[in-house]
Short mmCIF file of C-alpha atoms in Angstrom, two decimals:
data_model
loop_
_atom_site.label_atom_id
_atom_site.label_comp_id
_atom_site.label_asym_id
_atom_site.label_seq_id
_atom_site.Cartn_x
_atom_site.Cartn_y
_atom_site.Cartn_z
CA UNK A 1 88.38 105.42 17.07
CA UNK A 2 85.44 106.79 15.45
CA UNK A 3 81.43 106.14 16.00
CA UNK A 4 79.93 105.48 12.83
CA UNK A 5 76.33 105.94 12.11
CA UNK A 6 74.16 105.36 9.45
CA UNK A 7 71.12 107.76 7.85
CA UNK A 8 67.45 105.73 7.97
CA UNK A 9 64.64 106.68 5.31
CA UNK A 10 62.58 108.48 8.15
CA UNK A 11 65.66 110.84 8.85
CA UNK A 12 66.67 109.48 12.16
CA UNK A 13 69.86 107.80 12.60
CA UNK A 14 71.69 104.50 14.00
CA UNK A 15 74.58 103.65 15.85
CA UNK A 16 76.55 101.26 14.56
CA UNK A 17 79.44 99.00 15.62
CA UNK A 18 82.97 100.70 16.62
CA UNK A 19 85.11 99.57 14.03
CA UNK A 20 88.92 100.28 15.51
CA UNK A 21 92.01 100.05 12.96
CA UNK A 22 94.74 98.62 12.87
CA UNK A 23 96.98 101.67 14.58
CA UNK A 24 94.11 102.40 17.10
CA UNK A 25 94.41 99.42 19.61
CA UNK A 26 94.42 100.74 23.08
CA UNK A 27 97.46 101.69 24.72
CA UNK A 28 97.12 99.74 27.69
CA UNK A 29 96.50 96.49 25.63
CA UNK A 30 99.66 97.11 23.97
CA UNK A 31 101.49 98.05 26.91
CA UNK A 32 99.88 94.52 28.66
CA UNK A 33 101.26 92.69 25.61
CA UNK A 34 104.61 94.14 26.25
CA UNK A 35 104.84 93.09 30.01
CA UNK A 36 103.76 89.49 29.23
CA UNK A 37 106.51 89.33 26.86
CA UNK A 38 109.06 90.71 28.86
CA UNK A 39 108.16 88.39 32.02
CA UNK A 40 108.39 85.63 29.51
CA UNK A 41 111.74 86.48 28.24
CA UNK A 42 112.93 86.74 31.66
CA UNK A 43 111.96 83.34 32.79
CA UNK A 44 113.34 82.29 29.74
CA UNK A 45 116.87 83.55 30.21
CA UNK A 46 116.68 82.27 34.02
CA UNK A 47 116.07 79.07 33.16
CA UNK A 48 119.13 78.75 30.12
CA UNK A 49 121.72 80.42 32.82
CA UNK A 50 120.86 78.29 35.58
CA UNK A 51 120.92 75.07 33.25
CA UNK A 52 124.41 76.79 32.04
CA UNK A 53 125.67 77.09 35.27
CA UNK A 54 124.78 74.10 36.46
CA UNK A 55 126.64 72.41 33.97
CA UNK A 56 129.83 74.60 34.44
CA UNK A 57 129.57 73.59 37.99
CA UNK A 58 129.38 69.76 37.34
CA UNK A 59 132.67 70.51 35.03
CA UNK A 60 134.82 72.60 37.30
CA UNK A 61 133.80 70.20 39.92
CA UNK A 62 134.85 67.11 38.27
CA UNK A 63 137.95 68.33 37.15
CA UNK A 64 139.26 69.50 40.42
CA UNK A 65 138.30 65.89 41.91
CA UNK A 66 140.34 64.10 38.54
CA UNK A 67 143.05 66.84 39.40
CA UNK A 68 143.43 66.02 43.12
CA UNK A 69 142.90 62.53 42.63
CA UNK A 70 145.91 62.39 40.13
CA UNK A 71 147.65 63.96 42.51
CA UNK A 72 147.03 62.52 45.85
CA UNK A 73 148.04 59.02 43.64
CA UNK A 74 151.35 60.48 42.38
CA UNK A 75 152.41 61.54 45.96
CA UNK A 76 151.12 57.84 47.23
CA UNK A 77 153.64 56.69 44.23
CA UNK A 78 156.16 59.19 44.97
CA UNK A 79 156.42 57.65 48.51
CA UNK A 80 156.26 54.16 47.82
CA UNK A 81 159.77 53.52 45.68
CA UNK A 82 161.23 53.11 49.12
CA UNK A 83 158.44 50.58 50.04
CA UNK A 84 159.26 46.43 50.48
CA UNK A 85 156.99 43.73 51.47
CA UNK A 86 156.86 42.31 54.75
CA UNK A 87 157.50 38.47 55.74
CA UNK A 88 154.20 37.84 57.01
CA UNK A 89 151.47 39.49 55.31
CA UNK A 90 152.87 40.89 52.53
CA UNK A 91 151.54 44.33 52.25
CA UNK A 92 153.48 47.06 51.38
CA UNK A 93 154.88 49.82 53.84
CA UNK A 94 157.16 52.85 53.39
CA UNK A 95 160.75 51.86 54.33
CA UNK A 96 161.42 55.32 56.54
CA UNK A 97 165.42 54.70 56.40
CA UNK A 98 164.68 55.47 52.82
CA UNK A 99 162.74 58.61 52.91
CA UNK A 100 165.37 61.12 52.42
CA UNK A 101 167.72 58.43 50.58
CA UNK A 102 167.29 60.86 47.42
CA UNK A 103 170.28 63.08 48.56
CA UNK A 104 171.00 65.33 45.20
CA UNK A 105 174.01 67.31 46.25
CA UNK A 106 176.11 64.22 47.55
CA UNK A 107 178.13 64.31 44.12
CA UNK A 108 179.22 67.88 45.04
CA UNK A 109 182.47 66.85 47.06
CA UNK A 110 182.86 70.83 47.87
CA UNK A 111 179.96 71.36 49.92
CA UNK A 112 180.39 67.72 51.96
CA UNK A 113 182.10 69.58 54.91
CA UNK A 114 179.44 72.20 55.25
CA UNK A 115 176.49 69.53 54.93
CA UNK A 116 177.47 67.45 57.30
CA UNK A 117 178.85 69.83 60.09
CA UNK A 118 176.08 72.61 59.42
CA UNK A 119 171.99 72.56 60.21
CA UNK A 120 171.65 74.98 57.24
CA UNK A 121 173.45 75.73 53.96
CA UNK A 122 173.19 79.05 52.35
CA UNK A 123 174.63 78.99 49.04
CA UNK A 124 175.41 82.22 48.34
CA UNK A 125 175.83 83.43 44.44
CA UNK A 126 177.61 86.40 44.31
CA UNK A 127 180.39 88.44 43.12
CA UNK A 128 183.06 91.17 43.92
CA UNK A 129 182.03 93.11 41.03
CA UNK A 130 178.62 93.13 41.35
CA UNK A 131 176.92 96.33 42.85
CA UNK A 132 173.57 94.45 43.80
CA UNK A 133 175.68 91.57 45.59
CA UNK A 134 177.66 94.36 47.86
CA UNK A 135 174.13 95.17 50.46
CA UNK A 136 173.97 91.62 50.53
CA UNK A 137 177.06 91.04 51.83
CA UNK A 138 177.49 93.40 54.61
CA UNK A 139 173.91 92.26 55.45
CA UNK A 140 175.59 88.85 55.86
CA UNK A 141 178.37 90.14 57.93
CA UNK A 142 176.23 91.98 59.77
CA UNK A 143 174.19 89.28 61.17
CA UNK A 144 176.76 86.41 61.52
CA UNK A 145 180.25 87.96 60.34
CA UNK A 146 180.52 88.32 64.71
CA UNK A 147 178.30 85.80 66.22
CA UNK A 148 179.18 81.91 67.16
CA UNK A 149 176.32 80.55 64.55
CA UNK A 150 178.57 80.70 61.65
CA UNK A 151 180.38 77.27 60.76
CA UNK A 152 184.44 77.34 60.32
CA UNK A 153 187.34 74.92 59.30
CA UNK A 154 187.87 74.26 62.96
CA UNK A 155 185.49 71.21 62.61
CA UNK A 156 183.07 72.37 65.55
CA UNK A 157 179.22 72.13 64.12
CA UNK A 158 177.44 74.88 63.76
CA UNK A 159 173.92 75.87 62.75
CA UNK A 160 174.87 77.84 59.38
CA UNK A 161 177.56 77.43 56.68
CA UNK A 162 177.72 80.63 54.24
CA UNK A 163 178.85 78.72 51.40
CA UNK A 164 180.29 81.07 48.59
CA UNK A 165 179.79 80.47 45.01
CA UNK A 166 181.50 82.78 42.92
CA UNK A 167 181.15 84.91 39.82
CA UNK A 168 184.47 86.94 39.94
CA UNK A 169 186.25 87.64 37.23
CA UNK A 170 189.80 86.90 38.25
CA UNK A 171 191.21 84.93 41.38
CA UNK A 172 192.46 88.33 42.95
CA UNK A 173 189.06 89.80 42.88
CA UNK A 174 187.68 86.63 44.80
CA UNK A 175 190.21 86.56 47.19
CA UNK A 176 190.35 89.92 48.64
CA UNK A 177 186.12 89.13 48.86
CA UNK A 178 186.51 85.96 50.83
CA UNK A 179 189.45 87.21 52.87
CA UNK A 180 188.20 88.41 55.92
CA UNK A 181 185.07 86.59 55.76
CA UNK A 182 184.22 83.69 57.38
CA UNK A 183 182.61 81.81 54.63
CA UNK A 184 183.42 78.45 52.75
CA UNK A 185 183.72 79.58 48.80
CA UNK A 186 183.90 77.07 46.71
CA UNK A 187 187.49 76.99 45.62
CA UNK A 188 187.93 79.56 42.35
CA UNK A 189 189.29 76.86 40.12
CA UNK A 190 187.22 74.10 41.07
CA UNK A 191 184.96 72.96 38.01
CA UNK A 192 182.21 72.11 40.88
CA UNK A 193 181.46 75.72 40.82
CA UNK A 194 179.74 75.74 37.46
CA UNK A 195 178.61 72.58 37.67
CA UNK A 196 176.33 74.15 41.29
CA UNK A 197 175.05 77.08 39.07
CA UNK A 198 174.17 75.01 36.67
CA UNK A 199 172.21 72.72 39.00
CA UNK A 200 170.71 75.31 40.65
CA UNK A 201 170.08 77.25 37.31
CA UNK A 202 172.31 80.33 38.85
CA UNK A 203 174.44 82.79 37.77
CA UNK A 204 175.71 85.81 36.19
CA UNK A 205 174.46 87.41 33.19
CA UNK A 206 178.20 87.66 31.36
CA UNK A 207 178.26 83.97 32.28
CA UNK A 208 175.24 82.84 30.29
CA UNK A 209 177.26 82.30 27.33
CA UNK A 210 179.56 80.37 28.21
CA UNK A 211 177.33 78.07 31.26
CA UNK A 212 174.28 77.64 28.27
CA UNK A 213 171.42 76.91 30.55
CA UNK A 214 168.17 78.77 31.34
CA UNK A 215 169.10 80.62 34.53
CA UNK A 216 166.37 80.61 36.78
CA UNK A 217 168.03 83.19 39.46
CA UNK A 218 170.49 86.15 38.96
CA UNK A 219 173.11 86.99 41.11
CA UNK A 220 173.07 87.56 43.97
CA UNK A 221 170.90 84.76 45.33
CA UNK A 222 170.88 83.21 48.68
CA UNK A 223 169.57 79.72 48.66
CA UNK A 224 169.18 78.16 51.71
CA UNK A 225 169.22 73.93 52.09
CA UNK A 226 168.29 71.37 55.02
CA UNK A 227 171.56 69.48 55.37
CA UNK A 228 169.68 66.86 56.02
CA UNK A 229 167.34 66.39 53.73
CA UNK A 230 169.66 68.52 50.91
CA UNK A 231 166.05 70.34 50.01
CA UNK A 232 165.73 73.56 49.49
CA UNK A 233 164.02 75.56 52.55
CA UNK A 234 164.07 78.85 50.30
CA UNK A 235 165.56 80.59 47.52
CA UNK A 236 164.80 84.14 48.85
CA UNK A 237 168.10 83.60 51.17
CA UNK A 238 169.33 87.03 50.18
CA UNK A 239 166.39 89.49 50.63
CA UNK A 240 165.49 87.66 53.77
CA UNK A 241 168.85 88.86 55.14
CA UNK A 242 168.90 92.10 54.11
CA UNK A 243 165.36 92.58 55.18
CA UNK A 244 165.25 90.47 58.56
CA UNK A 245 169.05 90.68 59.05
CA UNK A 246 170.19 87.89 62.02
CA UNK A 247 166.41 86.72 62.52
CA UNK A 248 166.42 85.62 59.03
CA UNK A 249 168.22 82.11 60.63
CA UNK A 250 164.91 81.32 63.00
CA UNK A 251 162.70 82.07 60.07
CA UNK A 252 164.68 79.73 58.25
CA UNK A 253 165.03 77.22 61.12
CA UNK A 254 161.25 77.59 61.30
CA UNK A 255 160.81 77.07 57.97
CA UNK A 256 162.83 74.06 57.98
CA UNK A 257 160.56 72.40 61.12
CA UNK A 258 157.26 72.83 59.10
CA UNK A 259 159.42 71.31 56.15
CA UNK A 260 159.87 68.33 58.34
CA UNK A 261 156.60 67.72 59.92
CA UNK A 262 155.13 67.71 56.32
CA UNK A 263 157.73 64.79 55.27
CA UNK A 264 157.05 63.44 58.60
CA UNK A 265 152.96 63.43 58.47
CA UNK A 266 153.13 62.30 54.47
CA UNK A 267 155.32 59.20 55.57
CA UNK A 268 152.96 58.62 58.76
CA UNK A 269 150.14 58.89 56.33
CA UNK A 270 151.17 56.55 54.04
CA UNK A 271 152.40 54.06 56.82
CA UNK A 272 149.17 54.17 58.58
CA UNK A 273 147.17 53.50 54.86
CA UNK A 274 149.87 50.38 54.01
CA UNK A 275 148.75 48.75 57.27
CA UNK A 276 144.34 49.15 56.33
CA UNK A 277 145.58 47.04 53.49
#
């Protein structure tokens, strides 16, 4: 900025007004200007992402209460196939004779003897040939090939049944595997053998061509069922052994008591909501 004066006819002179231009505005003010911007901006942006996250929020939350709600009904659904009216007041109740009615593996005549004389199944997929399957089955004889837990042909019941479902190549190969074992293979001829690995989507990988499914689980593969129910408690059968050897039974027996006290406290549930009605 510059003072300007001006020249009077006596030869004195006057001050006039500052005249700033355009490029001489005080710092400060322009640095003020700035600031208030900036703040402004700021609030701005606040406001827009809490109004955006708001709205996410109402989203999320309303599609986790449509997704539980769905599924809490299907369940209530699920349950209630087995329900029938009552004489007297007609509401509906769950018929618990017909909670496990739903027993999948009855068609499989093979593994009758082992369901109903066993606590647990183990299916186990394996074969002679195959070098992963050979850890798994020491591991196997390791924990049960000398203890009194394992299930024979003598008709006594047990609390496992090693049931062996094969992938050998040639009936020699599967004998001298089963031999000295005290499992219950599946026979080698039997067409029920491709018709479990099939079911339970398990097998070989030289077998795929010939099975055509989408195999879910290679060999080998323990899986373990509730002869009861004919669920499955686990598919991890195999690693459990080799990594928990003979306590992999109580973690399965354990696993199989939670199993029940779920079915038990879903059918209690339902019961108890049948009589409000």
């Amino acid at each position: 900025m510059q003072r300007r004066v001006r020249n009077t006819s006596n030869g004195s002179t006057t001050a006039l007004p500052l005249r700033v231009k355009n490029d001489e505005y005080p710092r400060k003010t322009r640095t003020a200007r700035r600031r208030r911007f900036s703040k402004r901006a700021v609030i701005i942006a606040i406001i827009i992402l809490s109004i955006l996250t708001l709205v996410g929020f109402i989203v999320v939350w309303e599609s986790v209460v449509s997704f539980f709600g769905s599924s809490t009904s299907s369940r209530t659904n699920s349950l209630q196939k087995g329900a029938s009216h009552n004489n007297d007041g007609g509401s509906r109740h769950l018929d618990r004779s017909k909670f496990y009615e739903q027993r999948p593996l009855d068609r499989f005549s093979e593994l009758q003897y082992a369901l109903e004389h066993s606590k647990l199944v183990l299916l186990y997929f394996a074969a002679s040939w195959c070098p992963m399957s050979t850890p798994i089955s020491d591991a196997l004889d390791e924990a049960f090939g000398k203890g009194d837990v394992l299930l024979t042909r003598n008709g006594q019941k047990k609390t496992l049944s090693i049931v062996y479902v094969s992938s050998d190549k040639t009936l020699e190969e599967y004998t001298e595997y089963t031999r000295k074992r005290h499992w219950l293979p599946i026979p080698f001829d039997s067409p029920q053998k491709n018709q479990l690995k099939r079911h339970f989507a398990t097998c070989a990988h030289r077998e795929l061509e010939e099975l055509q499914f989408d195999r879910k689980h290679e060999i080998p593969t323990g899986i373990v069922i509730d002869s009861r129910t004919q669920g499955i408690i686990t598919t991890n059968g195999a690693d459990d052994v080799e990594e928990m050897g003979a306590g992999a039974l109580e973690h399965w027996l354990k696993m199989q008591g939670w199993a029940s006290q779920m079915a038990n406290s879903i059918a209690h549930d339902n019961d108890s909501s049948s009589e409000e009605e």
